[in-house]
mmCIF file of C-alpha atoms in Angstrom:
data_model
loop_
_atom_site.group_PDB
_atom_site.id
_atom_site.type_symbol
_atom_site.label_atom_id
_atom_site.label_comp_id
_atom_site.label_asym_id
_atom_site.label_seq_id
_atom_site.Cartn_x
_atom_site.Cartn_y
_atom_site.Cartn_z
ATOM 1 C CA GLY A 6 -0.026 0.077 0.099
ATOM 2 C CA ALA A 7 0.807 3.689 -0.340
ATOM 3 C CA GLY A 8 1.293 3.985 3.530
ATOM 4 C CA VAL A 9 2.059 2.596 6.760
ATOM 5 C CA SER A 10 -0.680 -0.001 7.882
ATOM 6 C CA GLN A 11 -1.529 -1.284 11.693
ATOM 7 C CA SER A 12 -3.787 -3.782 12.992
ATOM 8 C CA PRO A 13 -6.133 -4.177 14.518
ATOM 9 C CA SER A 14 -7.213 -0.735 15.024
ATOM 10 C CA ASN A 15 -8.761 -1.379 17.914
ATOM 11 C CA LYS A 16 -7.872 -3.774 20.659
ATOM 12 C CA VAL A 17 -9.587 -4.231 23.982
ATOM 13 C CA THR A 18 -8.096 -7.069 26.035
ATOM 14 C CA GLU A 19 -8.191 -8.240 29.756
ATOM 15 C CA LYS A 20 -5.598 -7.766 32.085
ATOM 16 C CA GLY A 21 -3.241 -10.588 31.787
ATOM 17 C CA LYS A 22 -4.113 -11.544 28.444
ATOM 18 C CA ASP A 23 -1.129 -11.437 25.687
ATOM 19 C CA VAL A 24 -1.666 -9.422 22.688
ATOM 20 C CA GLU A 25 -0.090 -8.835 19.319
ATOM 21 C CA LEU A 26 -0.100 -5.657 17.311
ATOM 22 C CA ARG A 27 0.958 -5.762 13.399
ATOM 23 C CA CYS A 28 2.869 -3.005 11.333
ATOM 24 C CA ASP A 29 3.048 -2.966 7.491
ATOM 25 C CA PRO A 30 5.541 -0.581 6.584
ATOM 26 C CA ILE A 31 5.948 1.390 3.361
ATOM 27 C CA SER A 32 7.349 -0.910 0.767
ATOM 28 C CA GLY A 33 10.999 -0.948 0.827
ATOM 29 C CA HIS A 34 11.900 1.036 3.577
ATOM 30 C CA THR A 35 14.534 -0.781 5.621
ATOM 31 C CA ALA A 36 13.655 1.234 9.222
ATOM 32 C CA LEU A 37 10.959 0.500 11.162
ATOM 33 C CA TYR A 38 10.242 1.978 14.435
ATOM 34 C CA TRP A 39 7.410 1.585 17.221
ATOM 35 C CA TYR A 40 6.515 4.056 19.685
ATOM 36 C CA ARG A 41 3.858 4.547 22.397
ATOM 37 C CA GLN A 42 1.299 7.447 22.870
ATOM 38 C CA SER A 43 -0.213 7.684 26.379
ATOM 39 C CA LEU A 44 -1.965 10.269 28.139
ATOM 40 C CA GLY A 45 0.619 10.331 31.212
ATOM 41 C CA GLN A 46 3.846 9.848 29.033
ATOM 42 C CA GLY A 47 3.158 11.328 25.488
ATOM 43 C CA LEU A 48 4.892 10.071 22.620
ATOM 44 C CA GLU A 49 7.734 7.314 23.815
ATOM 45 C CA PHE A 50 9.768 5.604 21.600
ATOM 46 C CA LEU A 51 9.903 2.023 22.085
ATOM 47 C CA ILE A 52 12.476 -0.041 19.551
ATOM 48 C CA TYR A 53 14.087 0.374 15.975
ATOM 49 C CA PHE A 54 14.681 -2.402 13.514
ATOM 50 C CA GLN A 55 16.898 -2.259 10.527
ATOM 51 C CA GLY A 56 16.065 -4.655 8.325
ATOM 52 C CA ASN A 57 15.552 -7.607 10.732
ATOM 53 C CA SER A 58 17.557 -6.853 13.139
ATOM 54 C CA ALA A 59 16.892 -4.526 16.269
ATOM 55 C CA PRO A 60 19.862 -2.207 17.285
ATOM 56 C CA ASP A 61 18.041 -0.366 19.601
ATOM 57 C CA LYS A 62 15.388 -2.024 21.974
ATOM 58 C CA SER A 63 16.391 0.715 24.897
ATOM 59 C CA GLY A 64 12.590 1.949 24.926
ATOM 60 C CA LEU A 65 10.599 -1.251 25.742
ATOM 61 C CA PRO A 66 9.385 -0.663 29.218
ATOM 62 C CA SER A 67 9.594 -4.160 30.633
ATOM 63 C CA ASP A 68 10.499 -7.818 29.345
ATOM 64 C CA ARG A 69 6.682 -8.391 28.892
ATOM 65 C CA PHE A 70 7.297 -6.477 25.454
ATOM 66 C CA SER A 71 8.659 -7.865 22.478
ATOM 67 C CA ALA A 72 9.118 -7.385 18.872
ATOM 68 C CA GLU A 73 10.174 -9.000 15.775
ATOM 69 C CA ARG A 74 10.305 -8.361 12.177
ATOM 70 C CA THR A 75 10.248 -10.808 9.533
ATOM 71 C CA GLY A 76 11.467 -10.813 5.797
ATOM 72 C CA GLY A 77 12.652 -7.115 6.309
ATOM 73 C CA SER A 78 8.935 -5.978 6.168
ATOM 74 C CA VAL A 79 5.986 -6.997 8.657
ATOM 75 C CA SER A 80 6.883 -6.239 12.509
ATOM 76 C CA THR A 81 4.735 -7.743 15.336
ATOM 77 C CA LEU A 82 4.660 -6.062 18.610
ATOM 78 C CA THR A 83 3.977 -8.704 21.510
ATOM 79 C CA ILE A 84 2.885 -7.634 24.803
ATOM 80 C CA GLN A 85 2.307 -10.410 27.378
ATOM 81 C CA ARG A 86 0.432 -10.580 30.368
ATOM 82 C CA THR A 87 -1.341 -7.161 29.855
ATOM 83 C CA GLN A 88 -1.487 -4.744 32.683
ATOM 84 C CA GLN A 89 -3.926 -1.814 32.411
ATOM 85 C CA GLU A 90 -0.522 0.912 32.421
ATOM 86 C CA ASP A 91 -0.175 -0.650 28.976
ATOM 87 C CA SER A 92 -3.327 1.055 27.501
ATOM 88 C CA ALA A 93 -2.108 3.620 24.841
ATOM 89 C CA VAL A 94 -1.889 3.946 21.546
ATOM 90 C CA TYR A 95 1.143 2.271 19.733
ATOM 91 C CA LEU A 96 2.385 3.833 16.459
ATOM 92 C CA CYS A 97 4.415 2.442 14.111
ATOM 93 C CA ALA A 98 6.638 4.256 11.681
ATOM 94 C CA SER A 99 9.076 3.512 8.454
ATOM 95 C CA SER A 100 11.600 5.148 6.903
ATOM 96 C CA SER A 101 13.738 4.571 4.105
ATOM 97 C CA ARG A 102 17.241 4.003 5.627
ATOM 98 C CA GLY A 103 17.199 4.277 9.084
ATOM 99 C CA GLY A 104 19.547 5.253 11.676
ATOM 100 C CA VAL A 105 19.708 8.649 10.185
ATOM 101 C CA GLY A 106 18.729 11.730 12.101
ATOM 102 C CA ALA A 107 17.535 13.353 8.930
ATOM 103 C CA ASP A 108 15.560 10.504 7.584
ATOM 104 C CA THR A 109 11.718 11.003 7.669
ATOM 105 C CA GLN A 110 9.737 8.649 9.452
ATOM 106 C CA TYR A 111 6.064 7.643 8.199
ATOM 107 C CA PHE A 112 3.607 6.715 10.932
ATOM 108 C CA GLY A 113 0.981 4.642 10.629
ATOM 109 C CA PRO A 114 -2.665 5.581 12.306
ATOM 110 C CA GLY A 115 -2.056 3.140 15.147
ATOM 111 C CA THR A 116 -3.402 0.630 17.571
ATOM 112 C CA ARG A 117 -5.444 1.942 20.165
ATOM 113 C CA LEU A 118 -4.962 -0.834 23.053
ATOM 114 C CA THR A 119 -7.459 -0.861 25.943
ATOM 115 C CA VAL A 120 -6.254 -3.041 28.948
ATOM 116 C CA LEU A 121 -9.390 -3.651 31.376
ATOM 117 C CA ALA B 1409 20.214 13.802 26.781
ATOM 118 C CA GLN B 1410 18.141 15.737 24.244
ATOM 119 C CA SER B 1411 14.792 17.191 25.296
ATOM 120 C CA VAL B 1412 12.002 18.787 23.767
ATOM 121 C CA THR B 1413 9.451 21.473 25.767
ATOM 122 C CA GLN B 1414 6.114 22.710 24.403
ATOM 123 C CA LEU B 1415 4.985 24.825 26.652
ATOM 124 C CA ASP B 1416 1.383 25.289 25.584
ATOM 125 C CA SER B 1417 -0.639 22.529 26.001
ATOM 126 C CA GLN B 1418 -3.528 23.907 24.169
ATOM 127 C CA VAL B 1419 -3.952 27.206 21.776
ATOM 128 C CA PRO B 1420 -7.409 28.407 20.807
ATOM 129 C CA VAL B 1421 -7.294 30.856 17.858
ATOM 130 C CA PHE B 1422 -10.102 32.536 15.733
ATOM 131 C CA GLU B 1423 -10.056 31.136 11.750
ATOM 132 C CA GLU B 1424 -8.049 33.265 9.760
ATOM 133 C CA ALA B 1425 -6.137 34.825 12.674
ATOM 134 C CA PRO B 1426 -2.243 34.067 12.719
ATOM 135 C CA VAL B 1427 -0.782 31.220 15.424
ATOM 136 C CA GLU B 1428 2.589 30.843 16.711
ATOM 137 C CA LEU B 1429 3.162 27.414 18.532
ATOM 138 C CA ARG B 1430 6.161 27.406 20.531
ATOM 139 C CA CYS B 1431 8.865 24.462 20.590
ATOM 140 C CA ASN B 1432 12.389 25.055 22.817
ATOM 141 C CA TYR B 1433 14.875 22.390 22.891
ATOM 142 C CA SER B 1434 17.807 21.336 24.614
ATOM 143 C CA SER B 1435 20.721 19.156 23.352
ATOM 144 C CA SER B 1436 24.650 19.312 23.672
ATOM 145 C CA VAL B 1437 25.216 18.226 20.202
ATOM 146 C CA SER B 1438 23.733 19.466 16.521
ATOM 147 C CA VAL B 1439 20.477 18.175 15.970
ATOM 148 C CA TYR B 1440 17.572 17.800 13.391
ATOM 149 C CA LEU B 1441 14.216 19.340 14.380
ATOM 150 C CA PHE B 1442 10.808 18.282 13.097
ATOM 151 C CA TRP B 1443 6.962 19.493 13.676
ATOM 152 C CA TYR B 1444 4.402 16.732 13.322
ATOM 153 C CA VAL B 1445 0.668 17.063 12.975
ATOM 154 C CA GLN B 1446 -1.754 14.405 14.235
ATOM 155 C CA TYR B 1447 -5.308 14.865 13.139
ATOM 156 C CA PRO B 1448 -7.861 13.239 15.517
ATOM 157 C CA ASN B 1449 -7.729 9.384 15.183
ATOM 158 C CA GLN B 1450 -5.099 9.375 12.284
ATOM 159 C CA GLY B 1451 -1.146 8.834 12.645
ATOM 160 C CA LEU B 1452 1.497 11.625 12.774
ATOM 161 C CA GLN B 1453 1.990 13.431 9.610
ATOM 162 C CA LEU B 1454 5.407 15.590 9.050
ATOM 163 C CA LEU B 1455 4.663 19.177 8.517
ATOM 164 C CA LEU B 1456 8.337 20.259 8.299
ATOM 165 C CA LYS B 1457 11.799 19.644 9.152
ATOM 166 C CA TYR B 1458 15.114 21.653 10.056
ATOM 167 C CA LEU B 1459 18.546 19.932 9.115
ATOM 168 C CA SER B 1460 20.774 22.772 8.221
ATOM 169 C CA GLY B 1461 21.039 25.652 5.852
ATOM 170 C CA SER B 1462 18.340 28.549 5.938
ATOM 171 C CA THR B 1463 16.767 28.884 8.989
ATOM 172 C CA LEU B 1464 13.370 29.739 7.970
ATOM 173 C CA VAL B 1465 11.960 26.401 6.704
ATOM 174 C CA LYS B 1466 8.352 26.352 4.730
ATOM 175 C CA GLY B 1467 6.478 23.190 5.179
ATOM 176 C CA ILE B 1468 2.988 21.852 3.912
ATOM 177 C CA ASN B 1469 -0.402 23.619 4.380
ATOM 178 C CA GLY B 1470 1.006 26.943 4.892
ATOM 179 C CA PHE B 1471 3.185 26.561 7.760
ATOM 180 C CA GLU B 1472 6.771 27.766 8.751
ATOM 181 C CA ALA B 1473 9.232 27.395 11.304
ATOM 182 C CA GLU B 1474 12.164 29.232 12.319
ATOM 183 C CA PHE B 1475 15.305 27.860 13.668
ATOM 184 C CA ASN B 1476 16.955 29.678 16.429
ATOM 185 C CA LYS B 1477 20.284 28.502 17.673
ATOM 186 C CA SER B 1478 20.988 30.838 20.470
ATOM 187 C CA GLN B 1479 17.240 30.677 21.806
ATOM 188 C CA THR B 1480 17.247 26.766 21.056
ATOM 189 C CA SER B 1481 13.917 27.069 19.614
ATOM 190 C CA PHE B 1482 12.036 25.811 16.724
ATOM 191 C CA HIS B 1483 8.824 27.967 16.831
ATOM 192 C CA LEU B 1484 6.022 26.908 14.405
ATOM 193 C CA ARG B 1485 4.011 29.627 12.693
ATOM 194 C CA LYS B 1486 0.786 30.178 10.319
ATOM 195 C CA PRO B 1487 -0.202 33.726 8.826
ATOM 196 C CA SER B 1488 -3.719 32.512 8.727
ATOM 197 C CA VAL B 1489 -5.318 29.587 9.997
ATOM 198 C CA HIS B 1490 -8.456 27.557 8.934
ATOM 199 C CA ILE B 1491 -10.753 25.253 10.833
ATOM 200 C CA SER B 1492 -9.408 22.386 9.450
ATOM 201 C CA ASP B 1493 -6.004 23.093 10.721
ATOM 202 C CA THR B 1494 -7.398 21.980 14.223
ATOM 203 C CA ALA B 1495 -5.525 19.438 15.580
ATOM 204 C CA GLU B 1496 -2.362 18.320 17.619
ATOM 205 C CA TYR B 1497 0.919 19.268 16.745
ATOM 206 C CA PHE B 1498 4.025 17.809 18.055
ATOM 207 C CA CYS B 1499 7.822 19.153 17.907
ATOM 208 C CA ALA B 1500 10.493 16.410 17.948
ATOM 209 C CA VAL B 1501 14.209 16.428 17.934
ATOM 210 C CA SER B 1502 16.094 13.660 16.452
ATOM 211 C CA ALA B 1503 18.982 12.543 19.104
ATOM 212 C CA PRO B 1504 21.609 9.924 19.141
ATOM 213 C CA GLY B 1505 20.574 6.752 20.530
ATOM 214 C CA ASN B 1506 22.083 3.460 21.307
ATOM 215 C CA THR B 1507 24.460 2.136 18.642
ATOM 216 C CA GLY B 1508 24.372 5.635 16.702
ATOM 217 C CA PHE B 1509 20.933 5.221 15.823
ATOM 218 C CA GLN B 1510 19.092 8.610 15.933
ATOM 219 C CA LYS B 1511 15.426 8.310 17.319
ATOM 220 C CA LEU B 1512 13.000 11.225 17.549
ATOM 221 C CA VAL B 1513 12.348 12.405 20.823
ATOM 222 C CA PHE B 1514 8.685 14.430 21.026
ATOM 223 C CA GLY B 1515 7.505 17.244 23.179
ATOM 224 C CA THR B 1516 4.226 16.543 24.941
ATOM 225 C CA GLY B 1517 2.059 18.381 22.004
ATOM 226 C CA THR B 1518 0.042 21.461 21.638
ATOM 227 C CA ARG B 1519 -3.749 21.174 20.658
ATOM 228 C CA LEU B 1520 -4.528 24.069 18.259
ATOM 229 C CA LEU B 1521 -8.189 24.719 18.432
ATOM 230 C CA VAL B 1522 -9.432 26.707 15.653
ATOM 231 C CA SER B 1523 -13.114 28.318 15.875
ATOM 232 C CA PRO B 1524 -15.083 30.511 13.472
#
């Protein structure tokens, strides 16, 4: 597609359940990023992929969070044993080169996660 | 570490009036600066970015921003706003992260409310 797509657009889950969030970057973009947007914390960086490897995972808030990217394209963010504080909008972005500060990141519409 | 401050959480303005959204940053190294806009229930869209060169940067939708190194500011301006400009605006700085990767550090956002 023309832009970054994310699914599902909304996810409601119960505390303690695992969830998977999916991101399809712009075709040909080598870099992929996950961010979290919440009321209390604003926009936070979570993880960065260059190709299939993740050189920077410094933003992942706990070991319940993990992410992978396959084929240099689709990425999945997994949250295990969800907690209420995980409720947020999870945004994915991609860029053509990555690791370069000047590179423009293109964002998807986000997945709104609600943990009851 | 780099940081971004957006002092105004909300800016109300009448249609066709000028507007300025303030952004200040702190950094001990040279940075790249960005303004993103987020319309309701959508992802972030790049308005403009400063990489180097001319300190006045023109972006989409009639917005412009001026980089002021001595003031460490990157304020966003528009001479005449429209109702459709109602959105959340985020200032961001590209900052060095782990392994040389440069991540985006965002401000807390400014909600622009344009009324007739």
